[in-house]
Coordinates of C-alpha atoms and ligand atoms in Angstrom, one line a residue:
X1 CA 0.4 16.8 -5.5
X2 CA -2.3 19.4 -5.1
X3 CA -2.5 20.7 -1.5
X4 CA -5.7 22.0 0.0
X5 CA -4.3 22.8 3.3
X6 CA -1.1 22.8 5.3
X7 CA -1.5 19.2 6.5
X8 CA 1.4 16.9 5.8
X9 CA 1.1 14.9 2.4
X10 CA 3.6 12.2 3.5
X11 CA 2.4 9.2 5.8
X12 CA 5.7 8.9 7.8
X13 CA 8.3 11.3 9.0
X14 CA 10.9 11.7 11.8
X15 CA 9.8 14.3 14.3
X16 CA 11.3 17.8 13.9
X17 CA 13.8 18.3 16.4
X18 CA 13.7 14.8 17.9
X19 CA 15.2 11.9 15.8
X20 CA 14.3 9.5 18.4
X21 CA 10.5 9.7 17.6
X22 CA 9.1 8.5 14.2
X23 CA 5.6 10.0 13.3
X24 CA 2.9 8.7 11.4
X25 CA -0.7 9.6 10.4
X26 CA -3.2 7.4 12.3
X27 CA -5.1 5.9 9.5
X28 CA -7.6 4.1 11.8
X29 CA -9.1 7.7 12.5
X30 CA -9.2 8.7 8.6
X31 CA -11.3 10.0 7.2
X32 CA -13.0 11.6 10.1
X33 CA -10.1 12.9 11.9
X34 CA -6.5 13.8 11.0
X35 CA -4.2 12.4 13.9
X36 CA -0.4 11.9 14.5
X37 CA 0.8 9.0 16.2
X38 CA 4.2 9.0 17.8
X39 CA 6.2 5.7 17.6
X40 CA 9.2 5.6 20.1
X41 CA 9.7 1.7 20.3
X42 CA 9.7 -1.1 18.2
X43 CA 6.7 -2.5 20.0
X44 CA 4.7 0.5 19.1
X45 CA 5.9 0.3 15.4
X46 CA 4.8 -3.4 15.4
X47 CA 1.5 -2.4 16.9
X48 CA 0.9 0.4 14.4
X49 CA 1.3 -2.1 11.6
X50 CA -0.6 -4.9 13.1
X51 CA -3.5 -2.5 14.2
X52 CA -3.4 -0.8 10.8
X53 CA -2.8 2.7 12.2
X54 CA -0.4 2.4 9.1
X55 CA -1.3 0.0 6.2
X56 CA -0.5 -0.6 2.5
X57 CA 2.4 -2.6 1.4
X58 CA 4.8 0.3 0.8
X59 CA 4.0 2.1 4.4
X60 CA 4.2 -1.2 6.0
X61 CA 8.0 -1.7 4.6
X62 CA 8.8 1.9 5.7
X63 CA 7.4 1.4 9.1
X64 CA 9.2 -1.7 9.8
X65 CA 12.4 0.1 8.5
X66 CA 11.8 2.7 11.2
X67 CA 10.8 0.1 13.6
X68 CA 14.3 -1.6 13.3
X69 CA 16.0 1.9 13.7
X70 CA 13.8 2.4 17.0
X71 CA 15.0 -1.2 17.9
X72 CA 18.8 0.0 17.3
X73 CA 18.1 2.7 19.7
X74 CA 16.5 0.7 22.5
X75 CA 19.0 -2.1 22.1
X76 CA 21.3 -2.9 25.0
X77 CA 24.8 -1.3 24.3
X78 CA 26.7 -4.4 24.7
X79 CA 27.5 -7.7 23.0
X80 CA 23.8 -8.4 22.6
X81 CA 23.2 -5.6 20.6
X82 CA 22.7 -7.3 17.2
X83 CA 20.7 -10.2 18.7
X84 CA 18.4 -7.8 20.3
X85 CA 17.8 -6.2 16.9
X86 CA 17.4 -9.5 15.2
X87 CA 14.7 -10.5 17.6
X88 CA 12.9 -7.0 17.2
X89 CA 12.7 -7.9 13.5
X90 CA 11.2 -11.1 14.2
X91 CA 8.5 -9.3 16.1
X92 CA 7.9 -6.8 13.4
X93 CA 7.8 -9.6 10.8
X94 CA 5.0 -11.4 12.7
X95 CA 2.7 -8.6 12.5
X96 CA 1.1 -8.9 9.0
X97 CA 2.3 -11.9 6.8
X98 CA 1.3 -10.9 3.2
X99 CA 3.1 -7.8 2.0
X100 CA 6.5 -9.0 1.2
X101 CA 7.8 -5.2 1.7
X102 CA 7.9 -5.8 5.5
X103 CA 10.3 -8.8 5.7
X104 CA 12.4 -7.3 3.1
X105 CA 12.6 -4.1 5.1
X106 CA 13.6 -6.0 8.2
X107 CA 16.3 -8.3 6.5
X108 CA 17.9 -5.2 4.8
X109 CA 18.2 -3.5 8.1
X110 CA 19.7 -6.6 9.7
X111 CA 22.2 -6.6 7.1
X112 CA 23.0 -2.8 7.5
X113 CA 23.3 -3.1 11.2
X114 CA 25.7 -6.2 11.1
X115 CA 27.9 -4.7 8.6
X116 CA 28.5 -1.6 10.8
X117 CA 31.2 -1.9 13.5
X118 CA 30.6 0.2 16.5
X119 CA 27.2 0.7 18.3
X120 CA 26.9 4.2 17.1
X121 CA 27.4 3.2 13.5
X122 CA 25.2 0.6 13.8
X123 CA 22.2 3.1 15.0
X124 CA 23.2 5.7 12.2
X125 CA 23.3 2.8 9.6
X126 CA 19.5 1.8 10.7
X127 CA 18.7 5.4 10.5
X128 CA 20.2 6.1 7.1
X129 CA 18.7 2.6 5.5
X130 CA 15.3 3.7 6.8
X131 CA 15.8 7.2 5.2
X132 CA 17.1 5.3 2.1
X133 CA 13.6 3.1 2.1
X134 CA 11.5 6.5 2.2
X135 CA 13.4 7.9 -0.7
X136 CA 13.2 4.8 -2.9
X137 CA 9.5 4.6 -2.2
X138 CA 9.1 8.3 -3.2
X139 CA 11.1 7.8 -6.4
X140 CA 9.4 4.5 -7.4
X141 CA 5.8 6.0 -7.0
X142 CA 6.8 9.0 -9.0
X143 CA 8.1 7.0 -12.0
X144 CA 5.2 4.6 -11.5
X145 CA 3.2 7.7 -12.1
X146 CA 5.1 8.8 -15.1
X147 CA 4.9 5.5 -16.9
X148 CA 1.3 4.9 -15.9
X149 CA 0.4 8.3 -17.2
X150 CA 1.4 7.2 -20.7
X151 CA -1.6 4.8 -20.7
X152 CA -4.0 7.4 -19.3
X153 CA -2.9 10.0 -22.1
X154 CA -3.4 7.3 -24.6
X155 CA -7.0 6.6 -23.6
X156 CA -7.8 10.3 -23.2
X157 CA -6.5 10.9 -26.9
X158 CA -8.8 8.0 -28.2
X159 CA -11.7 9.5 -26.1
X160 CA -10.8 12.9 -27.6
X161 CA -10.3 14.5 -24.2
X162 CA -13.4 12.9 -22.6
X163 CA -12.8 11.9 -19.0
X164 CA -10.8 8.7 -18.5
X165 CA -12.7 6.6 -15.9
X166 CA -10.4 4.5 -13.9
X167 CA -11.6 2.0 -11.3
X168 CA -9.6 1.1 -8.1
X169 CA -9.9 -1.2 -5.2
X170 CA -8.5 -0.7 -1.8
X171 CA -6.1 2.0 -1.2
X172 CA -2.9 2.0 -3.0
X173 CA -2.5 5.8 -3.0
X174 CA -0.2 7.9 -1.0
X175 CA -1.7 6.6 2.3
X176 CA -0.3 3.2 1.2
X177 CA 3.1 4.5 0.7
X178 CA 5.3 7.6 1.7
X179 CA 3.8 9.8 -1.2
X180 CA 1.8 9.6 -4.3
X181 CA 1.1 6.0 -4.2
X182 CA 1.0 3.4 -6.9
X183 CA -2.5 2.9 -8.2
X184 CA -3.3 6.7 -7.8
X185 CA 0.2 7.8 -9.1
X186 CA -1.1 7.9 -12.8
X187 CA -4.2 9.5 -11.6
X188 CA -2.5 12.5 -10.0
X189 CA -0.1 12.6 -13.0
X190 CA -2.8 12.9 -15.3
X191 CA -5.0 15.2 -13.2
X192 CA -1.9 17.7 -12.8
X193 CA -1.5 17.8 -16.5
X194 CA -5.0 18.8 -17.2
X195 CA -6.2 15.3 -18.5
X196 CA -9.8 14.7 -17.4
X197 CA -10.0 11.7 -15.1
X198 CA -12.7 10.4 -12.8
X199 CA -12.2 7.5 -10.4
X200 CA -14.7 4.7 -9.5
X201 CA -13.5 3.8 -5.8
X202 CA -14.6 0.6 -4.7
X203 CA -15.4 0.8 -1.1
X204 CA -13.4 -2.4 0.0
X205 CA -15.1 -4.2 2.9
X206 CA -14.5 -5.1 5.6
X207 CA -12.3 -2.2 6.6
X208 CA -13.5 0.2 3.7
X209 CA -10.0 1.5 2.7
X210 CA -11.4 2.5 -0.6
X211 CA -14.5 4.6 0.8
X212 CA -12.4 5.9 3.9
X213 CA -8.9 6.6 2.5
X214 CA -8.9 6.6 -1.4
X215 CA -12.0 8.7 -1.4
X216 CA -10.4 11.0 1.2
X217 CA -7.1 11.2 -0.7
X218 CA -9.0 12.0 -3.9
X219 CA -11.3 14.6 -2.2
X220 CA -8.4 16.3 -0.6
X221 CA -6.6 16.6 -4.1
X222 CA -9.8 17.7 -6.0
X223 CA -9.9 14.6 -8.4
X224 CA -13.5 13.6 -9.5
X225 CA -14.4 10.4 -8.2
X226 CA -17.5 8.2 -7.0
X227 CA -17.6 5.7 -4.3
X228 CA -19.4 2.4 -5.2
X229 CA -19.9 -0.8 -3.3
X230 CA -17.7 -3.5 -4.2
X231 CA -20.5 -5.3 -5.9
X232 CA -21.1 -2.4 -8.3
X233 CA -17.7 -2.9 -10.0
X234 CA -19.0 -5.3 -12.4
X235 CA -22.2 -3.4 -13.2
X236 CA -20.2 -0.2 -14.0
X237 CA -18.0 -2.2 -16.3
X238 CA -20.8 -3.8 -18.0
X239 CA -22.2 -0.4 -18.6
X240 CA -19.2 1.0 -20.4
X241 CA -18.3 3.3 -17.6
X242 CA -14.7 2.2 -16.9
X243 CA -11.9 2.5 -19.3
X244 CA -9.2 0.9 -17.1
X245 CA -8.6 -0.6 -13.7
X246 CA -5.6 0.0 -11.6
X247 CA -4.7 -1.7 -8.5
X248 CA -1.8 -2.1 -5.9
X249 CA -0.3 -5.2 -4.7
X250 CA 1.1 -6.6 -1.6
X251 CA 3.1 -9.3 -3.3
X252 CA 3.4 -10.3 -6.8
X253 CA 5.3 -13.4 -8.0
X254 CA 7.9 -13.8 -10.5
X255 CA 5.3 -15.2 -13.0
X256 CA 3.0 -12.3 -12.4
X257 CA 0.4 -13.5 -10.0
X258 CA -0.9 -10.6 -8.2
X259 CA -1.9 -10.9 -4.6
X260 CA -3.9 -7.8 -3.3
X261 CA -6.9 -6.7 -1.0
X262 CA -9.6 -9.3 -0.9
X263 CA -11.9 -8.8 -3.8
X264 CA -9.4 -7.8 -6.3
X265 CA -9.7 -11.1 -8.0
X266 CA -13.6 -10.7 -8.6
X267 CA -12.7 -7.3 -10.1
X268 CA -10.3 -8.8 -12.3
X269 CA -12.7 -11.3 -13.6
X270 CA -15.3 -8.6 -14.2
X271 CA -12.5 -6.5 -16.1
X272 CA -11.8 -9.7 -18.3
X273 CA -15.4 -10.5 -19.1
X274 CA -16.0 -6.8 -20.2
X275 CA -12.8 -6.2 -22.2
X276 CA -11.5 -3.5 -19.8
X277 CA -7.6 -3.3 -19.2
X278 CA -6.6 -4.5 -15.8
X279 CA -3.3 -3.0 -14.6
X280 CA -1.3 -3.4 -11.5
X281 CA 1.0 -0.8 -10.4
X282 CA 3.8 -1.8 -8.0
X283 CA 7.3 -0.9 -6.9
X284 CA 9.9 -3.9 -7.4
X285 CA 9.9 -3.9 -3.5
X286 CA 6.5 -5.6 -3.8
X287 CA 8.1 -8.4 -6.2
X288 CA 8.7 -11.9 -4.6
X289 CA 11.5 -13.2 -6.7
X290 CA 11.1 -16.5 -5.1
X291 CA 7.5 -17.4 -5.4
X292 CA 5.9 -18.6 -8.6
X293 CA 2.5 -19.8 -7.7
X294 CA 0.7 -17.1 -6.0
X295 CA -2.3 -19.3 -4.9
X296 CA -0.4 -21.7 -3.1
X297 CA 2.9 -20.0 -2.2
X298 CA 1.7 -16.3 -0.8
X299 CA 0.6 -16.4 2.9
X300 CA -2.7 -14.8 3.2
X301 CA -3.6 -12.9 6.2
X302 CA -6.8 -14.0 8.2
X303 CA -8.0 -10.9 10.4
X304 CA -10.5 -10.7 13.3
X305 CA -13.8 -12.0 12.2
X306 CA -15.5 -8.6 14.1
X307 CA -14.3 -6.7 11.0
X308 CA -16.8 -8.7 8.8
X309 CA -19.6 -8.8 11.5
X310 CA -19.5 -5.2 12.5
X311 CA -19.1 -1.8 10.8
X312 CA -17.5 1.4 11.8
X313 CA -18.4 5.1 11.2
X314 CA -19.1 8.4 12.7
X315 CA -22.0 8.9 14.8
X316 CA -22.5 12.4 16.7
X317 CA -18.9 13.2 16.2
X318 CA -17.5 10.0 17.5
X319 CA -16.2 7.0 15.6
X320 CA -18.5 3.8 16.6
X321 CA -18.7 0.4 15.9
X322 CA -22.1 -1.3 15.3
X323 CA -23.0 -5.1 14.6
X324 CA -24.3 -5.8 11.2
X325 CA -24.5 -9.8 11.5
X326 CA -26.5 -11.8 13.8
X327 CA -25.1 -12.4 17.3
X328 CA -23.4 -16.0 17.2
X329 CA -23.0 -16.2 13.3
X330 CA -19.4 -17.1 12.6
X331 CA -17.5 -15.1 10.0
X332 CA -14.2 -15.6 8.2
X333 CA -11.9 -12.5 7.2
X334 CA -9.6 -13.4 4.4
X335 CA -7.7 -10.2 3.9
X336 CA -6.1 -10.8 0.4
X337 CA -6.8 -12.9 -2.6
X338 CA -4.5 -13.7 -5.6
X339 CA -5.4 -12.6 -9.3
X340 CA -3.7 -15.1 -11.6
X341 CA -1.2 -13.4 -14.2
X342 CA -3.5 -14.3 -17.1
X343 CA -6.1 -11.8 -15.9
X344 CA -3.7 -8.9 -15.6
X345 CA -3.1 -6.8 -18.7
X346 CA 0.2 -5.2 -17.5
X347 CA 2.3 -4.3 -14.6
X348 CA 3.3 -0.5 -14.1
X349 CA 6.6 -0.5 -12.4
X350 CA 9.2 2.0 -11.7
X351 CA 11.2 1.0 -14.7
X352 CA 8.4 0.8 -17.0
X353 CA 5.3 -1.1 -18.0
X354 CA 5.7 -5.1 -18.7
X355 CA 3.5 -8.2 -19.2
X356 CA 2.5 -10.0 -16.1
X357 CA 4.8 -12.9 -16.9
X358 CA 8.2 -14.3 -16.0
X359 CA 9.5 -12.9 -19.4
X360 CA 7.9 -9.5 -18.8
X361 CA 9.1 -9.2 -15.4
X362 CA 12.6 -10.3 -16.3
X363 CA 12.9 -8.0 -19.2
X364 CA 12.6 -5.1 -16.7
X365 CA 14.6 -6.6 -13.9
X366 CA 17.3 -8.7 -15.6
X367 CA 19.4 -8.9 -12.4
X368 CA 16.7 -11.2 -11.1
X369 CA 16.4 -13.4 -14.0
Ligands
MRU1 O1 -4.9 -4.5 4.4 P1 -4.2 -3.1 3.7 O2 -4.8 -1.8 3.9 O3 -2.8 -3.0 4.2 O4 -4.1 -3.5 2.2 C1 -3.8 -2.7 1.2 C2 -4.0 -3.0 0.0 O5 -4.4 -4.2 -0.2 C3 -3.3 -2.3 -1.0 O6 -3.9 -2.5 -2.3 C4 -1.8 -2.8 -1.2 O7 -1.1 -2.7 -0.1 C5 -1.1 -2.5 -2.5 S1 -0.5 -0.8 -2.5 C6 0.5 -0.7 -1.3

């Protein structure tokens, strides 16, 4: 990925010289300030996930993986070690319910810890498993970029080299993973190859992950983009200004129903009405092999209504919160919605592109058939 400065381009790492400290970019401060947060306990890792210092399905999973390593470090060195780690896993799992990557990371760590014999081996198994998760995340995002690039290249050829306009919602960029991201991976791959691309960034109320995070990422990498309000997505599609949509997902069912940031469903409806292809980019770690009906089976997080009734931004060098709704008006803050498989043109995975259907997914992942 192009670098404009020497700041890190990964979202999570182990502190140099002190492997008991995990460091993350504090995404609550972006795009206004770049700050690094130290995580030294499971509870700090859980709080970072809950308060969205780290967010995005992939990064939530990897942070939970490291949170379990921190649990292993702090667990009593006696017969209650495994039990302590198990309970730490429950605390991590309770932070945010929708992204399946979280529970999956915790369960994988529990298995790794249980399988090791001595306490030293258990700690080192948890550390190695967290590192494996990082590497898998990086590899998957790179391969998603390569597969998605084929679609962007095809559109670019059809347009005889004119810019390919890609619309995205929320942030499924490198900030939502360890590196490169999913929805943005084909964009970065195309940009690096010299293909002209332009991204429409839906702002993504209420927390503005599009305007704050995706726009920041693209700006830092020099990728042309424009931020639009969520409600403008339909307008730009209606006026022929969008060639394709790519979003990420927090959980996709085996039948291809896609759960993603609230508003994704409306974007998919507008795409269908305007004949714009709607792709979802995801690592298989976001596939829920047990769920079939996304609308009834995926738990949807409901967050603090204050995020809806207030807005946050920079004023005189300080991040401030202001109320935009009348005092006393109640609000509901549904954080995710489900786009039915029928509205999804294709899934871009680390193993290739498939239809959003049970047959399509099984053709790429036959071991889960
Ligand atoms: O609430 P967030 O910021 O964690 O939600 C992020 C998204 O909805 C992303 O689009 C999603 O995680 C898919 S990409 C990891």
